[in-house]
Backbone as a ProteinNet text record, in pm:
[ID]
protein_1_A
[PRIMARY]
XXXXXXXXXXXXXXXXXXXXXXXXXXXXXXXXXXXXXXXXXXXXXXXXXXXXXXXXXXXXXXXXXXXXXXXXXXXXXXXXXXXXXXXXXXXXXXXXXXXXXXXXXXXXXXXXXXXXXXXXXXXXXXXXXXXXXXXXXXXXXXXXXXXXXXXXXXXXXXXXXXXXXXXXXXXX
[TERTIARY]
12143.1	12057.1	11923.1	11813.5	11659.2	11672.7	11560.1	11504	11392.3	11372.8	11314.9	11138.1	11134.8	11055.7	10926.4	10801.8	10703.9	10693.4	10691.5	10646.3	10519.8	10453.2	10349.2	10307.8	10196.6	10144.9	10160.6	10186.7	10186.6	10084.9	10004.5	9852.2	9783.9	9713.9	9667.5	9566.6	9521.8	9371.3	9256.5	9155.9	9046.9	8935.2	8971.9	8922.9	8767.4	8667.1	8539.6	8474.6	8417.3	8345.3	8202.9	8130.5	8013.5	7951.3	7850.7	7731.6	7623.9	7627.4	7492.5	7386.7	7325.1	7207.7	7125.4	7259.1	7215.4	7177	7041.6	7065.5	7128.5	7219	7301.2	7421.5	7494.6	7593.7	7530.5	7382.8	7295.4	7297	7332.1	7319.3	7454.5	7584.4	7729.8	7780.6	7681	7729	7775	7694	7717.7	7835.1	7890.1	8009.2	8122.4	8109.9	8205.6	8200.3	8127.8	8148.3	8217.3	8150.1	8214.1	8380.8	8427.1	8569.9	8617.5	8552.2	8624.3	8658.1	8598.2	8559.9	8673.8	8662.9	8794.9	8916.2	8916.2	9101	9130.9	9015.5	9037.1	9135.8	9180.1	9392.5	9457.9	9417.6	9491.8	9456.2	9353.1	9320.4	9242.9	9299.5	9208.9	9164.3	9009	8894.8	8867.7	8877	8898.8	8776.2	8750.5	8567.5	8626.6	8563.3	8595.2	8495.3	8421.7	8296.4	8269.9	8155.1	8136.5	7980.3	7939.9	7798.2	7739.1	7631.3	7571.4	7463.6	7481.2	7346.7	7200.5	7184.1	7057.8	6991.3	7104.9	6993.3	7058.2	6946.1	6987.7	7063.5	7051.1	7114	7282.7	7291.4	7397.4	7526.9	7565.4	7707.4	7689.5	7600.5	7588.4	7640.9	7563.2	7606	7699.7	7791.4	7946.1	8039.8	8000.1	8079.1	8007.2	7932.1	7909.8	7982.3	7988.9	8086.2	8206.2	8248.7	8422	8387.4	8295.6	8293.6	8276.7	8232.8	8206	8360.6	8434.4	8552.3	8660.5	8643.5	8684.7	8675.5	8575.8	8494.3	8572.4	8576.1	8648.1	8521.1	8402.8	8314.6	8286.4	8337.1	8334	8257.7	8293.4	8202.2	8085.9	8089.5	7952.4	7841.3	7900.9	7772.4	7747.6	7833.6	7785.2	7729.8	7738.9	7605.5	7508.6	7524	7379.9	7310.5	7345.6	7249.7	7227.2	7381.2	7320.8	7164.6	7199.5	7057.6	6937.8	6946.6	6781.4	6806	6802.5	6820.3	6706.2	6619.9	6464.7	6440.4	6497.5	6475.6	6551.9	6670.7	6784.9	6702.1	6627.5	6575.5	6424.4	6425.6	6287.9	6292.7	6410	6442.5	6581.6	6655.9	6775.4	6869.8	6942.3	7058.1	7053.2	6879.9	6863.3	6873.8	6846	6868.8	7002.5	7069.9	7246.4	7276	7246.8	7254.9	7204.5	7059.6	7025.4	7127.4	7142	7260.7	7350.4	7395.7	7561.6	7540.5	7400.7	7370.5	7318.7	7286.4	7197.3	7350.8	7446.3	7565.4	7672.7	7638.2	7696.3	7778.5	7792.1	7892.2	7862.9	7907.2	7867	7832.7	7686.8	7575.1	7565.9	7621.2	7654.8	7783.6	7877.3	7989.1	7961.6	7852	7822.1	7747.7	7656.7	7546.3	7665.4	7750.7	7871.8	7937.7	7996.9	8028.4	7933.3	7805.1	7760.9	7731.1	7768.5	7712.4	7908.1	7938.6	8096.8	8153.7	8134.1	8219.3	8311.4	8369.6	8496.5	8569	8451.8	8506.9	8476.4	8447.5	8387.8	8498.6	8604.1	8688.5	8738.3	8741	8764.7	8682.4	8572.9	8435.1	8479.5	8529.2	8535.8	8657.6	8727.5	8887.5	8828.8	8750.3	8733.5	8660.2	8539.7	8461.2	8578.6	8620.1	8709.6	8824	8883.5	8969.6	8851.3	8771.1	8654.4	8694.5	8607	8607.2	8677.4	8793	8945.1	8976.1	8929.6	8972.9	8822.1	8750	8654.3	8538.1	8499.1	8386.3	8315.7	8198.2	8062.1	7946.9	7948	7846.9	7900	7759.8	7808.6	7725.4	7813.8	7927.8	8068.1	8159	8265.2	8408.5	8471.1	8565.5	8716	8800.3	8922.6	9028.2	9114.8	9218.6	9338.8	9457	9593.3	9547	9511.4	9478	9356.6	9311.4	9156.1	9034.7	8954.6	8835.9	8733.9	8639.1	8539.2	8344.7	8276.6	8198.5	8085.9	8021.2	7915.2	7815.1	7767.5	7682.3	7600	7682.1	7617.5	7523.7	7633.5	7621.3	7714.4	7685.7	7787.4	7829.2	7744.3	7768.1	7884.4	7950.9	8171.8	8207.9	8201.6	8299.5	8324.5	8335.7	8411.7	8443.2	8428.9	8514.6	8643.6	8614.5	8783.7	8792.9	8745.2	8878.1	8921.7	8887.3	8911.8	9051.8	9011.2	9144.7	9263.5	9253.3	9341.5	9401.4	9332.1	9358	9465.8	9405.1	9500.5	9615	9624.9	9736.7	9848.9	9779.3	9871.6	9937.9	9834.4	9894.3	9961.2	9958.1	10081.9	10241.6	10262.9	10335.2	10422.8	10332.1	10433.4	10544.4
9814	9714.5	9713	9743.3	9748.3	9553.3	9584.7	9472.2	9401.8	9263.6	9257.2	9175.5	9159.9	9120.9	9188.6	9225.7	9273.2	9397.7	9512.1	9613.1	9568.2	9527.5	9497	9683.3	9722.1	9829.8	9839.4	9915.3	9931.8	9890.7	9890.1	9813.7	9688	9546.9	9542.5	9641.8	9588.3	9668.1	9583.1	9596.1	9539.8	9606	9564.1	9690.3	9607.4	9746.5	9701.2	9734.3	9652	9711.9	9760.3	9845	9901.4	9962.5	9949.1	10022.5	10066.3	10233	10274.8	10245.2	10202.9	10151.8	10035.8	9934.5	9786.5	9742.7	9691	9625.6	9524.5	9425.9	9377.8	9436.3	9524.1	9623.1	9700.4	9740.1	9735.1	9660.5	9526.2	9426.3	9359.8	9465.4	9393.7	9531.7	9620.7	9738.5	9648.5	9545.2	9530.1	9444.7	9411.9	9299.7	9388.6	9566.7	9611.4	9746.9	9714.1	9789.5	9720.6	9568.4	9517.3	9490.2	9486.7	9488.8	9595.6	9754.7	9877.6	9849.8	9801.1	9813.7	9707.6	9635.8	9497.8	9569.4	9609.4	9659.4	9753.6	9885.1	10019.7	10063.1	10147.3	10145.7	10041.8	9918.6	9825.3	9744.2	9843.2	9716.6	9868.2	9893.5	9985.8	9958.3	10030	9932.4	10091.7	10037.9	10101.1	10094.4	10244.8	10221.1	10246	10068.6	10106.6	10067.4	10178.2	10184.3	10092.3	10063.7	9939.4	10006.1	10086.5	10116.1	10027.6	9987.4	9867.5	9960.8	9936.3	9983.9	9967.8	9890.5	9849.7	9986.1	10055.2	10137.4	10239.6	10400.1	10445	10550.3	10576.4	10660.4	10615.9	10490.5	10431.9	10531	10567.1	10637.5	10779.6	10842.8	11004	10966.1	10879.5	10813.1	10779.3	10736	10727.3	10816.6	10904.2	11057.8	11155.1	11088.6	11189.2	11121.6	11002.6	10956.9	11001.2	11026	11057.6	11224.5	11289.5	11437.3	11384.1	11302.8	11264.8	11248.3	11129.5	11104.8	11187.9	11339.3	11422	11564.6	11537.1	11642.7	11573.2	11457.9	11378.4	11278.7	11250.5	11164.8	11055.2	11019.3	10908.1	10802	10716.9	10631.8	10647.3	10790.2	10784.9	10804.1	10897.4	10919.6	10755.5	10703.1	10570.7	10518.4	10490.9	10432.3	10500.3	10637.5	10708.9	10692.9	10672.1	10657.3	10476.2	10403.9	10230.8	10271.4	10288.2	10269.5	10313.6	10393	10484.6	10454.5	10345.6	10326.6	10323.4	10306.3	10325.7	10460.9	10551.4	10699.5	10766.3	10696.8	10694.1	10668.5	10539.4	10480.6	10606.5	10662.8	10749.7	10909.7	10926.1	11072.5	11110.1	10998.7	11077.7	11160.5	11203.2	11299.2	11372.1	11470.7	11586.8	11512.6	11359.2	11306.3	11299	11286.6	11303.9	11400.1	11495.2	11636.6	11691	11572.3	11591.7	11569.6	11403.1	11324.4	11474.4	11474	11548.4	11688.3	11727.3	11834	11788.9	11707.4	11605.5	11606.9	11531	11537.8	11608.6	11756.6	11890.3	11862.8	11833.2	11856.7	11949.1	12007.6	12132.1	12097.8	12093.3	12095.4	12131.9	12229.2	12316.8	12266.7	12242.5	12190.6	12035.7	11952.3	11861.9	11883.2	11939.4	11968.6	12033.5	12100.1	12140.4	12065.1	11947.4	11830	11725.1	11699.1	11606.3	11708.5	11836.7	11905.8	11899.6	11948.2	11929.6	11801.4	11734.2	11543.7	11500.6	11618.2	11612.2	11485.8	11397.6	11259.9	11143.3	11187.5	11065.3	10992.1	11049.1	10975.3	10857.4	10883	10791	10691.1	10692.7	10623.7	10500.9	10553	10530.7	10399.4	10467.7	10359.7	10269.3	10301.3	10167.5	10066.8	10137.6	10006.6	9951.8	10007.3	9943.6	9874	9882.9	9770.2	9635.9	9714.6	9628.9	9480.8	9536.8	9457.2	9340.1	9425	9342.2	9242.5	9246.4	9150.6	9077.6	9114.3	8959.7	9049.8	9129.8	9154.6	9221.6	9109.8	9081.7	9174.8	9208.5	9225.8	9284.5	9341.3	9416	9342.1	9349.1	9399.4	9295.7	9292.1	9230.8	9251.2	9150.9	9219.2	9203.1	9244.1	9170.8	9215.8	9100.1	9142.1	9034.6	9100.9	9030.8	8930.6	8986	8923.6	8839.5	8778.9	8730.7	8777.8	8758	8789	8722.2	8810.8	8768.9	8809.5	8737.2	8775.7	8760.1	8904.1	8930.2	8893.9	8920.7	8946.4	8815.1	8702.3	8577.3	8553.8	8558.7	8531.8	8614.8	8696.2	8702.7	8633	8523.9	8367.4	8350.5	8386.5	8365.4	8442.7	8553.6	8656.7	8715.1	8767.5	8850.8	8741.7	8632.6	8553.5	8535.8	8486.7	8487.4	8634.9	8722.9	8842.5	8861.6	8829.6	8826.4	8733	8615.9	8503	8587	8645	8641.1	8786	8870.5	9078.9	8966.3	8925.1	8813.8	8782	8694.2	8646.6	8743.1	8844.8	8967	9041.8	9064.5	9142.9	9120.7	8962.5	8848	8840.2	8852.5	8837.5	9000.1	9120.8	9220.7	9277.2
9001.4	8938.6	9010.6	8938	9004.5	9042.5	9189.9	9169.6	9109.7	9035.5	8942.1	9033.5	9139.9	9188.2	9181.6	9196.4	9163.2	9336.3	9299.4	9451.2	9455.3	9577.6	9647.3	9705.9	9706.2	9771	9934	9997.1	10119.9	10198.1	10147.5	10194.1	10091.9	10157.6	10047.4	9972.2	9865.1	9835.4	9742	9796.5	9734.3	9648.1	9493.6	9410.1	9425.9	9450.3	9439.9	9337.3	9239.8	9048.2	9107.1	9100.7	9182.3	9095.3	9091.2	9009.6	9089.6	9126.8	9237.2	9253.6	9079.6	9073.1	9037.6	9133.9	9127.3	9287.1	9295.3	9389.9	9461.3	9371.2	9456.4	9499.9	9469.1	9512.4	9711.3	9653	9781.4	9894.7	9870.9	9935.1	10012.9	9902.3	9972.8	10076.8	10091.7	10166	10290.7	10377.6	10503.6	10474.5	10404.5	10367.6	10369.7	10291.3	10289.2	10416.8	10461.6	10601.9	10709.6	10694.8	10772.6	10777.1	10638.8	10600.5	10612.6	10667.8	10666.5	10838.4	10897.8	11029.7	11090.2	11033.9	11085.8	11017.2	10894.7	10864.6	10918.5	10889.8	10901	10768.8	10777.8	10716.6	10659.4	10695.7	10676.8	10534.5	10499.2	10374.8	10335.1	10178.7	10064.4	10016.5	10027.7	9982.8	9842.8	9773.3	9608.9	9508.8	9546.5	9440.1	9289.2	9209	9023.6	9027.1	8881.6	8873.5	8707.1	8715.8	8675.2	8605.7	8538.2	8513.1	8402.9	8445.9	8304.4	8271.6	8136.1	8022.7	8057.7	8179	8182.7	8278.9	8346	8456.3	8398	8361	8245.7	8387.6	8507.4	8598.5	8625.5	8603.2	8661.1	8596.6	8484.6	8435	8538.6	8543	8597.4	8748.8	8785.6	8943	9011	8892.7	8873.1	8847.4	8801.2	8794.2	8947.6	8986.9	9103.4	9190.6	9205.7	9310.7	9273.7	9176.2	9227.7	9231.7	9222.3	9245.8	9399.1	9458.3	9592.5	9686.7	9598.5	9668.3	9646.2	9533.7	9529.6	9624.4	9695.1	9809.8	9943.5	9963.3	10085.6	10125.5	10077.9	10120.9	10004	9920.4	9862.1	9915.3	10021.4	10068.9	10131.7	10204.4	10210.4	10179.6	10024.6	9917.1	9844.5	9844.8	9786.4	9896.8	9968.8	10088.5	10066.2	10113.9	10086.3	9955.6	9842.1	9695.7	9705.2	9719.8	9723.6	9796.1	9929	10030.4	9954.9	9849.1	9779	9632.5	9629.3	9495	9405.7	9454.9	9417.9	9339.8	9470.6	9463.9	9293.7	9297.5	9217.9	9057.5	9066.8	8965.1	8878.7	8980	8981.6	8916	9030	9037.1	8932.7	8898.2	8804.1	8866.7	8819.8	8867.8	8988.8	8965	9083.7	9201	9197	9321.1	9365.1	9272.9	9344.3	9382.8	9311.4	9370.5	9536.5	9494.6	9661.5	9757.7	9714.2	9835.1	9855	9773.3	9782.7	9929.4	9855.9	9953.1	10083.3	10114.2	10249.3	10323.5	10261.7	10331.3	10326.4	10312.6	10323.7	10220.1	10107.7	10005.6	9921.4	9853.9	9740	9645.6	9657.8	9565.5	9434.9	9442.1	9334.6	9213.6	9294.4	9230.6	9179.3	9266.2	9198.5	9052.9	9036.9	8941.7	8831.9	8891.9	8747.6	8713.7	8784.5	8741.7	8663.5	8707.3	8634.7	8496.2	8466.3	8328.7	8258	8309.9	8248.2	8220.9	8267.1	8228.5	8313	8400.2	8426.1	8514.2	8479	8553	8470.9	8336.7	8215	8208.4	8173.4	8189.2	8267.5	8419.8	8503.8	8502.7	8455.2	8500.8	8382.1	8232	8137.3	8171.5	8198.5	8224.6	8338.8	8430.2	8476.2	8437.4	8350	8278	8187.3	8121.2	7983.7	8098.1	8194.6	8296	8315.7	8387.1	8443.3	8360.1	8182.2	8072	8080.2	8069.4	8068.3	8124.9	8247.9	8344.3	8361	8254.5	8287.4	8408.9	8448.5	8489.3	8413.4	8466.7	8351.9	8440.4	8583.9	8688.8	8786.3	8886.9	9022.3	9091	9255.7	9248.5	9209	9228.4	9209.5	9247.5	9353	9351.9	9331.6	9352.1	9296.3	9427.9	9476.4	9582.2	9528.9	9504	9491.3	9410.3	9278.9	9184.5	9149.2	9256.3	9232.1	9223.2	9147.8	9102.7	9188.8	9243.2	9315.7	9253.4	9215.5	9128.4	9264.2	9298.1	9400.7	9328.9	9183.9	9118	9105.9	9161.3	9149.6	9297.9	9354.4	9525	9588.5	9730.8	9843.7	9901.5	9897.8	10012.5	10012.6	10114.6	10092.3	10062.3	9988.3	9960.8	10050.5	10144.9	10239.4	10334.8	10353.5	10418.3	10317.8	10205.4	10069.9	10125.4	10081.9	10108.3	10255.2	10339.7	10503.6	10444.8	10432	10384.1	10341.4	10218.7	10140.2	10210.9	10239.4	10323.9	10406.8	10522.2	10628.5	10597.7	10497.1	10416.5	10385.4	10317	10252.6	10391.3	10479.9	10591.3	10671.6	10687.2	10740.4	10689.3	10490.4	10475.9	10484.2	10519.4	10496.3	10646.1
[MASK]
++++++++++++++++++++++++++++++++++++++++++++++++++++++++++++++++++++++++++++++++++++++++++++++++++++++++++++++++++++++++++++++++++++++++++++++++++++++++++++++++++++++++++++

């Protein structure tokens, strides 16, 4: 007989909705550094991408990040483009291409990815989740079920997820 109780993940995890080419996403980097730095391991911090219509770079930006977290640097191509978002706003794609190559990733394989799609998909299922669950904005985030909307204010949010990571990592 299964048990009917809900499996909890081995870690918590805190899905983050992110859009490269918003500046407030810019603005929660030090919130989510600081939460990589206090869990480490202990808390998965989970890039869902979240691209709004308004910045016409934002979908391409989002398929380069998972060609990113597909290379093994995921987070730090998203730091590196959050931080130049200007550049991002200016320059378009070839600028991702830059990042990718600035931080030794294959340049090449990026630029064939952003021409093939081969991550539309993912990008796709997380806006249409995003939707679902009610995020309207970036960034935003969600841990053991709650919704945290950055897009308004940070003021408190990484103290609630400090709370609640705590909580979770207490009861396992």
């Amino acid at each position: 007989m299964s048990d009917p109780s809900p499996v909890r993940p081995a870690v918590p995890v805190l899905d983050v909705w992110c859009e490269l080419q918003c500046p407030d996403c810019r603005g929660a980097l030090d919130d989510l550094r600081a939460l990589r730095a206090r869990y480490g391991d202990r808390l998965e911090l989970r890039l869902r991408h979240f691209p709004l219509e308004k910045h016409k770079h934002s979908f391409a930006a989002a398929q380069a990040a998972e060609e990113a977290l597909e290379q093994g640097r995921g987070w730090e191509f998203v730091e590196a483009v959050l931080g130049r978002v200007e550049e991002l706003d200016r320059a378009g794609e070839p600028f991702l291409v830059e990042i990718a190559s600035e931080l030794g990733l294959d340049a090449e394989e990026f630029d064939t990815a952003l021409i093939d799609g081969r991550h539309i998909l993912i990008v796709d299922a997380d806006q249409a989740e995003g939707k679902a669950i009610g995020v309207s904005g970036t960034p935003t985030y969600v841990i053991d079920g709650e919704r945290l909307d950055g897009g308004k204010s940070q003021d408190g949010l990484r103290e609630r997820i400090e709370q609640i990571a705590d909580r979770l990592l207490a009861e396992q």
